[in-house]
Amino acid sequence: MKEWSDQSDCSEGDYDEETELFEQETNEFMKDFVARIFLEESAISQEDKLKFGILNQHRAGRLSFSKHVDNQRVYCKSVPETIFFRLIQYFAIVLFECNQADDFEPAKILMNMCFTFFLQINKDGEEVGKQFIVPYLRDQPIWKSLRFWNAAFFDAVHGEREVPVIPSDTWQSWSVQEQSEYEECDKNSVFGKLGTFLNNMKAFGLGNDICKEFLHKMSTIGDLSEEQIKLLEDSMAAADVDERTR
């Protein structure tokens, strides 16, 4: 039995080592690939495009790509036309694979990137507007999944929480007023994020029914007030009016 156990441990160790090596190589490839996407004069070979597609069938590839794209926003948000349409092309590939695999974390990152990188619209030498990636990727199936929006919202609330979770012993030591102020601050954080998500959902072309379902589910979980819910509903209605008058 001891001999079998040693062999099993060795096998698991080999597997972990191979997985780690694969993730490292994938990360290196994606880092270089993304860097070349953002170099206008850079050419991407068919071989690398094929490898990109294969690696994006794995979570490590999708997550690595999305994180390296996210890192690029520090350097530039306004991009030339060549890079703009490259981003659309490769975002579409990754989002398709995310939808196939129910892999929501990289899709959430790319969702945010769709509202980050833009193409300047110039007329007579003057900037007259910004064209974001969003309308070019509205037909991606993952946006139609309420499971994606639920997961992305929970991740945003817990992963980017403005108010830290308070240990129970600390909470018990607080006064009623301190507890109330904390809860109010937490609700306001949820309220703000929910408003952002609803705007994103509308931008990706989701209908009122799915948006309202999402709103009421998340506002219940977040324990939002009736006034806050009404403000979000009014904001959605105003967005509908703006869309119809364009």
PDB file of C-alpha atoms in Angstrom:
ATOM      1  CA  MET A   1       0.000   0.000   0.000  1.00  0.00           C
ATOM      2  CA  LYS A   2       2.876   2.352   0.822  1.00  0.00           C
ATOM      3  CA  GLU A   3       4.439   1.697  -2.579  1.00  0.00           C
ATOM      4  CA  TRP A   4       1.142   2.491  -4.351  1.00  0.00           C
ATOM      5  CA  SER A   5       0.771   5.677  -2.305  1.00  0.00           C
ATOM      6  CA  ASP A   6       4.246   6.865  -3.266  1.00  0.00           C
ATOM      7  CA  GLN A   7       3.514   6.257  -6.931  1.00  0.00           C
ATOM      8  CA  SER A   8       0.226   8.115  -6.641  1.00  0.00           C
ATOM      9  CA  ASP A   9       1.917  11.097  -5.000  1.00  0.00           C
ATOM     10  CA  CYS A  10       4.534  11.106  -7.719  1.00  0.00           C
ATOM     11  CA  SER A  11       1.870  11.017 -10.410  1.00  0.00           C
ATOM     12  CA  GLU A  12      -0.027  13.895  -8.815  1.00  0.00           C
ATOM     13  CA  GLY A  13       3.210  15.821  -8.478  1.00  0.00           C
ATOM     14  CA  ASP A  14       3.994  15.302 -12.147  1.00  0.00           C
ATOM     15  CA  TYR A  15       0.494  16.469 -13.068  1.00  0.00           C
ATOM     16  CA  ASP A  16       0.797  19.604 -10.939  1.00  0.00           C
ATOM     17  CA  GLU A  17       4.196  20.348 -12.431  1.00  0.00           C
ATOM     18  CA  GLU A  18       2.894  19.913 -15.976  1.00  0.00           C
ATOM     19  CA  THR A  19      -0.100  22.120 -15.221  1.00  0.00           C
ATOM     20  CA  GLU A  20       2.115  24.826 -13.770  1.00  0.00           C
ATOM     21  CA  LEU A  21       4.441  24.630 -16.769  1.00  0.00           C
ATOM     22  CA  PHE A  22       1.491  24.866 -19.174  1.00  0.00           C
ATOM     23  CA  GLU A  23       0.132  27.910 -17.349  1.00  0.00           C
ATOM     24  CA  GLN A  24       3.543  29.603 -17.368  1.00  0.00           C
ATOM     25  CA  GLU A  25       4.046  28.993 -21.085  1.00  0.00           C
ATOM     26  CA  THR A  26       0.490  30.120 -21.795  1.00  0.00           C
ATOM     27  CA  ASN A  27       1.002  33.304 -19.815  1.00  0.00           C
ATOM     28  CA  GLU A  28       4.247  34.084 -21.639  1.00  0.00           C
ATOM     29  CA  PHE A  29       2.601  33.536 -25.015  1.00  0.00           C
ATOM     30  CA  MET A  30      -0.424  35.680 -24.136  1.00  0.00           C
ATOM     31  CA  LYS A  31       1.728  38.469 -22.745  1.00  0.00           C
ATOM     32  CA  ASP A  32       3.677  38.636 -26.000  1.00  0.00           C
ATOM     33  CA  PHE A  33       0.541  38.177 -28.131  1.00  0.00           C
ATOM     34  CA  VAL A  34      -1.304  41.035 -26.424  1.00  0.00           C
ATOM     35  CA  ALA A  35       1.753  43.277 -26.683  1.00  0.00           C
ATOM     36  CA  ARG A  36       1.783  42.673 -30.448  1.00  0.00           C
ATOM     37  CA  ILE A  37      -1.928  43.425 -30.722  1.00  0.00           C
ATOM     38  CA  PHE A  38      -1.192  46.881 -29.367  1.00  0.00           C
ATOM     39  CA  LEU A  39       1.731  47.495 -31.739  1.00  0.00           C
ATOM     40  CA  GLU A  40       0.217  48.859 -34.919  1.00  0.00           C
ATOM     41  CA  GLU A  41       3.171  47.858 -37.092  1.00  0.00           C
ATOM     42  CA  SER A  42       3.340  44.344 -35.622  1.00  0.00           C
ATOM     43  CA  ALA A  43       2.219  41.381 -37.731  1.00  0.00           C
ATOM     44  CA  ILE A  44       0.670  38.288 -36.153  1.00  0.00           C
ATOM     45  CA  SER A  45       1.410  35.072 -38.012  1.00  0.00           C
ATOM     46  CA  GLN A  46      -1.182  32.449 -38.882  1.00  0.00           C
ATOM     47  CA  GLU A  47       0.705  30.023 -36.663  1.00  0.00           C
ATOM     48  CA  ASP A  48       0.346  32.327 -33.663  1.00  0.00           C
ATOM     49  CA  LYS A  49      -3.312  32.950 -34.452  1.00  0.00           C
ATOM     50  CA  LEU A  50      -3.869  29.194 -34.497  1.00  0.00           C
ATOM     51  CA  LYS A  51      -2.024  28.764 -31.199  1.00  0.00           C
ATOM     52  CA  PHE A  52      -4.066  31.611 -29.719  1.00  0.00           C
ATOM     53  CA  GLY A  53      -7.269  29.827 -30.658  1.00  0.00           C
ATOM     54  CA  ILE A  54      -6.084  26.549 -29.164  1.00  0.00           C
ATOM     55  CA  LEU A  55      -4.924  28.107 -25.892  1.00  0.00           C
ATOM     56  CA  ASN A  56      -8.237  29.893 -25.505  1.00  0.00           C
ATOM     57  CA  GLN A  57      -9.947  26.539 -25.290  1.00  0.00           C
ATOM     58  CA  HIS A  58      -8.376  26.404 -21.821  1.00  0.00           C
ATOM     59  CA  ARG A  59      -9.269  28.623 -18.880  1.00  0.00           C
ATOM     60  CA  ALA A  60      -5.606  29.508 -18.349  1.00  0.00           C
ATOM     61  CA  GLY A  61      -5.445  30.976 -21.848  1.00  0.00           C
ATOM     62  CA  ARG A  62      -8.665  32.973 -21.552  1.00  0.00           C
ATOM     63  CA  LEU A  63      -7.804  34.399 -18.154  1.00  0.00           C
ATOM     64  CA  SER A  64      -4.230  35.235 -19.105  1.00  0.00           C
ATOM     65  CA  PHE A  65      -5.337  37.022 -22.276  1.00  0.00           C
ATOM     66  CA  SER A  66      -7.979  39.085 -20.495  1.00  0.00           C
ATOM     67  CA  LYS A  67      -5.622  40.112 -17.692  1.00  0.00           C
ATOM     68  CA  HIS A  68      -2.885  41.209 -20.092  1.00  0.00           C
ATOM     69  CA  VAL A  69      -5.407  43.243 -22.080  1.00  0.00           C
ATOM     70  CA  ASP A  70      -6.559  44.820 -18.823  1.00  0.00           C
ATOM     71  CA  ASN A  71      -2.955  45.770 -18.058  1.00  0.00           C
ATOM     72  CA  GLN A  72      -2.717  47.660 -21.347  1.00  0.00           C
ATOM     73  CA  ARG A  73      -5.307  50.251 -20.350  1.00  0.00           C
ATOM     74  CA  VAL A  74      -2.678  51.878 -18.153  1.00  0.00           C
ATOM     75  CA  TYR A  75      -0.766  52.845 -21.290  1.00  0.00           C
ATOM     76  CA  CYS A  76      -3.512  53.666 -23.763  1.00  0.00           C
ATOM     77  CA  LYS A  77      -7.277  53.746 -24.047  1.00  0.00           C
ATOM     78  CA  SER A  78      -7.537  55.580 -27.337  1.00  0.00           C
ATOM     79  CA  VAL A  79      -6.270  53.231 -30.046  1.00  0.00           C
ATOM     80  CA  PRO A  80      -5.833  53.517 -33.822  1.00  0.00           C
ATOM     81  CA  GLU A  81      -8.229  51.763 -36.162  1.00  0.00           C
ATOM     82  CA  THR A  82      -5.964  48.766 -36.817  1.00  0.00           C
ATOM     83  CA  ILE A  83      -5.647  47.958 -33.123  1.00  0.00           C
ATOM     84  CA  PHE A  84      -9.311  48.701 -32.463  1.00  0.00           C
ATOM     85  CA  PHE A  85     -10.480  46.049 -34.904  1.00  0.00           C
ATOM     86  CA  ARG A  86      -7.841  43.588 -33.733  1.00  0.00           C
ATOM     87  CA  LEU A  87      -9.284  43.874 -30.245  1.00  0.00           C
ATOM     88  CA  ILE A  88     -12.775  43.207 -31.566  1.00  0.00           C
ATOM     89  CA  GLN A  89     -11.529  40.137 -33.445  1.00  0.00           C
ATOM     90  CA  TYR A  90      -9.713  38.562 -30.506  1.00  0.00           C
ATOM     91  CA  PHE A  91     -12.287  39.567 -27.895  1.00  0.00           C
ATOM     92  CA  ALA A  92     -14.910  37.750 -29.972  1.00  0.00           C
ATOM     93  CA  ILE A  93     -12.855  34.547 -30.007  1.00  0.00           C
ATOM     94  CA  VAL A  94     -12.288  34.584 -26.256  1.00  0.00           C
ATOM     95  CA  LEU A  95     -15.881  35.513 -25.415  1.00  0.00           C
ATOM     96  CA  PHE A  96     -17.145  32.663 -27.577  1.00  0.00           C
ATOM     97  CA  GLU A  97     -14.955  30.208 -25.664  1.00  0.00           C
ATOM     98  CA  CYS A  98     -16.006  31.746 -22.336  1.00  0.00           C
ATOM     99  CA  ASN A  99     -19.629  31.155 -23.234  1.00  0.00           C
ATOM    100  CA  GLN A 100     -18.943  27.570 -24.283  1.00  0.00           C
ATOM    101  CA  ALA A 101     -17.170  26.841 -20.993  1.00  0.00           C
ATOM    102  CA  ASP A 102     -19.320  28.963 -18.637  1.00  0.00           C
ATOM    103  CA  ASP A 103     -16.087  30.762 -17.762  1.00  0.00           C
ATOM    104  CA  PHE A 104     -17.263  34.091 -16.422  1.00  0.00           C
ATOM    105  CA  GLU A 105     -14.186  35.718 -14.876  1.00  0.00           C
ATOM    106  CA  PRO A 106     -12.306  36.499 -18.117  1.00  0.00           C
ATOM    107  CA  ALA A 107     -15.596  37.468 -19.769  1.00  0.00           C
ATOM    108  CA  LYS A 108     -16.221  40.004 -16.997  1.00  0.00           C
ATOM    109  CA  ILE A 109     -12.781  41.523 -17.545  1.00  0.00           C
ATOM    110  CA  LEU A 110     -13.368  41.773 -21.295  1.00  0.00           C
ATOM    111  CA  MET A 111     -16.801  43.273 -20.681  1.00  0.00           C
ATOM    112  CA  ASN A 112     -15.104  46.125 -18.842  1.00  0.00           C
ATOM    113  CA  MET A 113     -12.513  46.435 -21.607  1.00  0.00           C
ATOM    114  CA  CYS A 114     -15.329  46.902 -24.132  1.00  0.00           C
ATOM    115  CA  PHE A 115     -16.117  50.154 -22.316  1.00  0.00           C
ATOM    116  CA  THR A 116     -12.449  51.112 -21.982  1.00  0.00           C
ATOM    117  CA  PHE A 117     -10.730  51.064 -25.371  1.00  0.00           C
ATOM    118  CA  PHE A 118     -12.075  53.385 -28.016  1.00  0.00           C
ATOM    119  CA  LEU A 119     -11.502  54.784 -31.468  1.00  0.00           C
ATOM    120  CA  GLN A 120     -11.528  58.551 -31.799  1.00  0.00           C
ATOM    121  CA  ILE A 121     -13.999  59.868 -34.336  1.00  0.00           C
ATOM    122  CA  ASN A 122     -12.584  62.916 -36.084  1.00  0.00           C
ATOM    123  CA  LYS A 123     -14.247  65.353 -38.439  1.00  0.00           C
ATOM    124  CA  ASP A 124     -12.401  68.198 -40.135  1.00  0.00           C
ATOM    125  CA  GLY A 125      -9.415  67.534 -37.899  1.00  0.00           C
ATOM    126  CA  GLU A 126     -11.394  67.769 -34.669  1.00  0.00           C
ATOM    127  CA  GLU A 127     -12.425  65.006 -32.293  1.00  0.00           C
ATOM    128  CA  VAL A 128     -16.202  64.726 -32.371  1.00  0.00           C
ATOM    129  CA  GLY A 129     -16.748  61.485 -30.484  1.00  0.00           C
ATOM    130  CA  LYS A 130     -15.518  58.142 -29.243  1.00  0.00           C
ATOM    131  CA  GLN A 131     -16.418  54.741 -30.656  1.00  0.00           C
ATOM    132  CA  PHE A 132     -16.190  51.974 -28.074  1.00  0.00           C
ATOM    133  CA  ILE A 133     -15.988  48.234 -28.733  1.00  0.00           C
ATOM    134  CA  VAL A 134     -19.420  47.525 -27.223  1.00  0.00           C
ATOM    135  CA  PRO A 135     -21.650  47.776 -30.335  1.00  0.00           C
ATOM    136  CA  TYR A 136     -19.379  45.456 -32.313  1.00  0.00           C
ATOM    137  CA  LEU A 137     -19.769  42.661 -29.765  1.00  0.00           C
ATOM    138  CA  ARG A 138     -23.426  43.043 -28.800  1.00  0.00           C
ATOM    139  CA  ASP A 139     -24.324  39.744 -30.454  1.00  0.00           C
ATOM    140  CA  GLN A 140     -22.002  37.642 -28.293  1.00  0.00           C
ATOM    141  CA  PRO A 141     -24.143  34.899 -26.679  1.00  0.00           C
ATOM    142  CA  ILE A 142     -22.590  35.302 -23.236  1.00  0.00           C
ATOM    143  CA  TRP A 143     -24.273  38.689 -22.746  1.00  0.00           C
ATOM    144  CA  LYS A 144     -27.658  36.968 -23.025  1.00  0.00           C
ATOM    145  CA  SER A 145     -26.858  34.726 -20.053  1.00  0.00           C
ATOM    146  CA  LEU A 146     -28.292  35.904 -16.749  1.00  0.00           C
ATOM    147  CA  ARG A 147     -25.905  33.458 -15.081  1.00  0.00           C
ATOM    148  CA  PHE A 148     -23.003  35.497 -16.443  1.00  0.00           C
ATOM    149  CA  TRP A 149     -24.397  38.774 -15.111  1.00  0.00           C
ATOM    150  CA  ASN A 150     -25.163  37.231 -11.715  1.00  0.00           C
ATOM    151  CA  ALA A 151     -21.655  35.798 -11.396  1.00  0.00           C
ATOM    152  CA  ALA A 152     -19.989  38.981 -12.644  1.00  0.00           C
ATOM    153  CA  PHE A 153     -21.972  41.134 -10.227  1.00  0.00           C
ATOM    154  CA  PHE A 154     -21.209  38.936  -7.219  1.00  0.00           C
ATOM    155  CA  ASP A 155     -17.548  39.008  -8.190  1.00  0.00           C
ATOM    156  CA  ALA A 156     -17.621  42.798  -8.463  1.00  0.00           C
ATOM    157  CA  VAL A 157     -19.313  43.207  -5.092  1.00  0.00           C
ATOM    158  CA  HIS A 158     -17.079  40.786  -3.214  1.00  0.00           C
ATOM    159  CA  GLY A 159     -13.840  41.154  -5.144  1.00  0.00           C
ATOM    160  CA  GLU A 160     -13.882  44.936  -5.436  1.00  0.00           C
ATOM    161  CA  ARG A 161     -15.728  45.650  -2.231  1.00  0.00           C
ATOM    162  CA  GLU A 162     -15.278  49.225  -1.089  1.00  0.00           C
ATOM    163  CA  VAL A 163     -16.228  48.298   2.471  1.00  0.00           C
ATOM    164  CA  PRO A 164     -14.217  45.448   4.039  1.00  0.00           C
ATOM    165  CA  VAL A 165     -15.978  42.514   5.675  1.00  0.00           C
ATOM    166  CA  ILE A 166     -16.008  42.999   9.435  1.00  0.00           C
ATOM    167  CA  PRO A 167     -15.163  40.054  11.747  1.00  0.00           C
ATOM    168  CA  SER A 168     -18.068  39.070  13.992  1.00  0.00           C
ATOM    169  CA  ASP A 169     -16.263  39.929  17.229  1.00  0.00           C
ATOM    170  CA  THR A 170     -15.473  43.421  15.912  1.00  0.00           C
ATOM    171  CA  TRP A 171     -19.054  43.830  14.707  1.00  0.00           C
ATOM    172  CA  GLN A 172     -20.418  42.936  18.134  1.00  0.00           C
ATOM    173  CA  SER A 173     -18.201  45.553  19.748  1.00  0.00           C
ATOM    174  CA  TRP A 174     -19.656  48.336  17.602  1.00  0.00           C
ATOM    175  CA  SER A 175     -22.491  50.587  18.633  1.00  0.00           C
ATOM    176  CA  VAL A 176     -25.860  50.412  16.879  1.00  0.00           C
ATOM    177  CA  GLN A 177     -25.046  53.667  15.078  1.00  0.00           C
ATOM    178  CA  GLU A 178     -21.686  52.338  13.838  1.00  0.00           C
ATOM    179  CA  GLN A 179     -23.333  49.165  12.567  1.00  0.00           C
ATOM    180  CA  SER A 180     -26.029  51.200  10.836  1.00  0.00           C
ATOM    181  CA  GLU A 181     -23.466  53.464   9.148  1.00  0.00           C
ATOM    182  CA  TYR A 182     -21.510  50.458   7.923  1.00  0.00           C
ATOM    183  CA  GLU A 183     -24.617  48.804   6.486  1.00  0.00           C
ATOM    184  CA  GLU A 184     -25.635  52.033   4.763  1.00  0.00           C
ATOM    185  CA  CYS A 185     -22.191  52.398   3.210  1.00  0.00           C
ATOM    186  CA  ASP A 186     -22.333  48.777   2.050  1.00  0.00           C
ATOM    187  CA  LYS A 187     -25.768  49.312   0.489  1.00  0.00           C
ATOM    188  CA  ASN A 188     -24.547  52.417  -1.319  1.00  0.00           C
ATOM    189  CA  SER A 189     -21.660  50.420  -2.755  1.00  0.00           C
ATOM    190  CA  VAL A 190     -24.053  47.735  -4.026  1.00  0.00           C
ATOM    191  CA  PHE A 191     -26.385  50.440  -5.360  1.00  0.00           C
ATOM    192  CA  GLY A 192     -23.585  52.073  -7.357  1.00  0.00           C
ATOM    193  CA  LYS A 193     -22.338  48.809  -8.835  1.00  0.00           C
ATOM    194  CA  LEU A 194     -25.866  47.690  -9.689  1.00  0.00           C
ATOM    195  CA  GLY A 195     -26.448  50.928 -11.586  1.00  0.00           C
ATOM    196  CA  THR A 196     -23.251  50.386 -13.561  1.00  0.00           C
ATOM    197  CA  PHE A 197     -24.175  46.806 -14.401  1.00  0.00           C
ATOM    198  CA  LEU A 198     -27.659  47.774 -15.568  1.00  0.00           C
ATOM    199  CA  ASN A 199     -26.158  50.417 -17.854  1.00  0.00           C
ATOM    200  CA  ASN A 200     -23.775  47.811 -19.244  1.00  0.00           C
ATOM    201  CA  MET A 201     -26.605  45.344 -19.826  1.00  0.00           C
ATOM    202  CA  LYS A 202     -28.601  47.947 -21.725  1.00  0.00           C
ATOM    203  CA  ALA A 203     -25.527  48.891 -23.759  1.00  0.00           C
ATOM    204  CA  PHE A 204     -25.167  45.258 -24.827  1.00  0.00           C
ATOM    205  CA  GLY A 205     -28.767  45.269 -26.022  1.00  0.00           C
ATOM    206  CA  LEU A 206     -30.473  43.283 -23.275  1.00  0.00           C
ATOM    207  CA  GLY A 207     -34.213  43.733 -22.998  1.00  0.00           C
ATOM    208  CA  ASN A 208     -36.162  45.228 -20.119  1.00  0.00           C
ATOM    209  CA  ASP A 209     -37.427  41.879 -18.839  1.00  0.00           C
ATOM    210  CA  ILE A 210     -34.009  40.394 -18.140  1.00  0.00           C
ATOM    211  CA  CYS A 211     -32.722  43.724 -16.787  1.00  0.00           C
ATOM    212  CA  LYS A 212     -35.658  44.044 -14.390  1.00  0.00           C
ATOM    213  CA  GLU A 213     -35.253  40.452 -13.246  1.00  0.00           C
ATOM    214  CA  PHE A 214     -31.581  41.136 -12.558  1.00  0.00           C
ATOM    215  CA  LEU A 215     -32.374  44.416 -10.791  1.00  0.00           C
ATOM    216  CA  HIS A 216     -34.945  42.956  -8.423  1.00  0.00           C
ATOM    217  CA  LYS A 217     -32.899  39.865  -7.629  1.00  0.00           C
ATOM    218  CA  MET A 218     -29.748  41.823  -6.807  1.00  0.00           C
ATOM    219  CA  SER A 219     -31.545  44.618  -4.978  1.00  0.00           C
ATOM    220  CA  THR A 220     -33.197  42.014  -2.753  1.00  0.00           C
ATOM    221  CA  ILE A 221     -29.881  40.312  -2.038  1.00  0.00           C
ATOM    222  CA  GLY A 222     -28.262  43.704  -1.419  1.00  0.00           C
ATOM    223  CA  ASP A 223     -31.172  44.792   0.791  1.00  0.00           C
ATOM    224  CA  LEU A 224     -31.590  48.048  -1.124  1.00  0.00           C
ATOM    225  CA  SER A 225     -34.279  50.496  -0.100  1.00  0.00           C
ATOM    226  CA  GLU A 226     -37.432  51.123  -2.118  1.00  0.00           C
ATOM    227  CA  GLU A 227     -36.078  54.572  -2.944  1.00  0.00           C
ATOM    228  CA  GLN A 228     -32.844  53.135  -4.341  1.00  0.00           C
ATOM    229  CA  ILE A 229     -34.747  50.573  -6.409  1.00  0.00           C
ATOM    230  CA  LYS A 230     -36.992  53.326  -7.785  1.00  0.00           C
ATOM    231  CA  LEU A 231     -33.950  55.387  -8.770  1.00  0.00           C
ATOM    232  CA  LEU A 232     -32.515  52.428 -10.675  1.00  0.00           C
ATOM    233  CA  GLU A 233     -35.835  51.757 -12.400  1.00  0.00           C
ATOM    234  CA  ASP A 234     -36.098  55.417 -13.414  1.00  0.00           C
ATOM    235  CA  SER A 235     -32.552  55.309 -14.759  1.00  0.00           C
ATOM    236  CA  MET A 236     -33.437  52.280 -16.897  1.00  0.00           C
ATOM    237  CA  ALA A 237     -36.537  54.029 -18.219  1.00  0.00           C
ATOM    238  CA  ALA A 238     -34.499  57.119 -19.101  1.00  0.00           C
ATOM    239  CA  ALA A 239     -31.991  54.939 -20.944  1.00  0.00           C
ATOM    240  CA  ASP A 240     -34.849  53.467 -22.999  1.00  0.00           C
ATOM    241  CA  VAL A 241     -36.018  56.956 -23.959  1.00  0.00           C
ATOM    242  CA  ASP A 242     -32.494  57.961 -24.987  1.00  0.00           C
ATOM    243  CA  GLU A 243     -32.173  54.818 -27.107  1.00  0.00           C
ATOM    244  CA  ARG A 244     -35.453  55.472 -28.916  1.00  0.00           C
ATOM    245  CA  THR A 245     -34.626  59.113 -29.650  1.00  0.00           C
ATOM    246  CA  ARG A 246     -31.214  58.423 -31.188  1.00  0.00           C
TER     247      ARG A 246
END
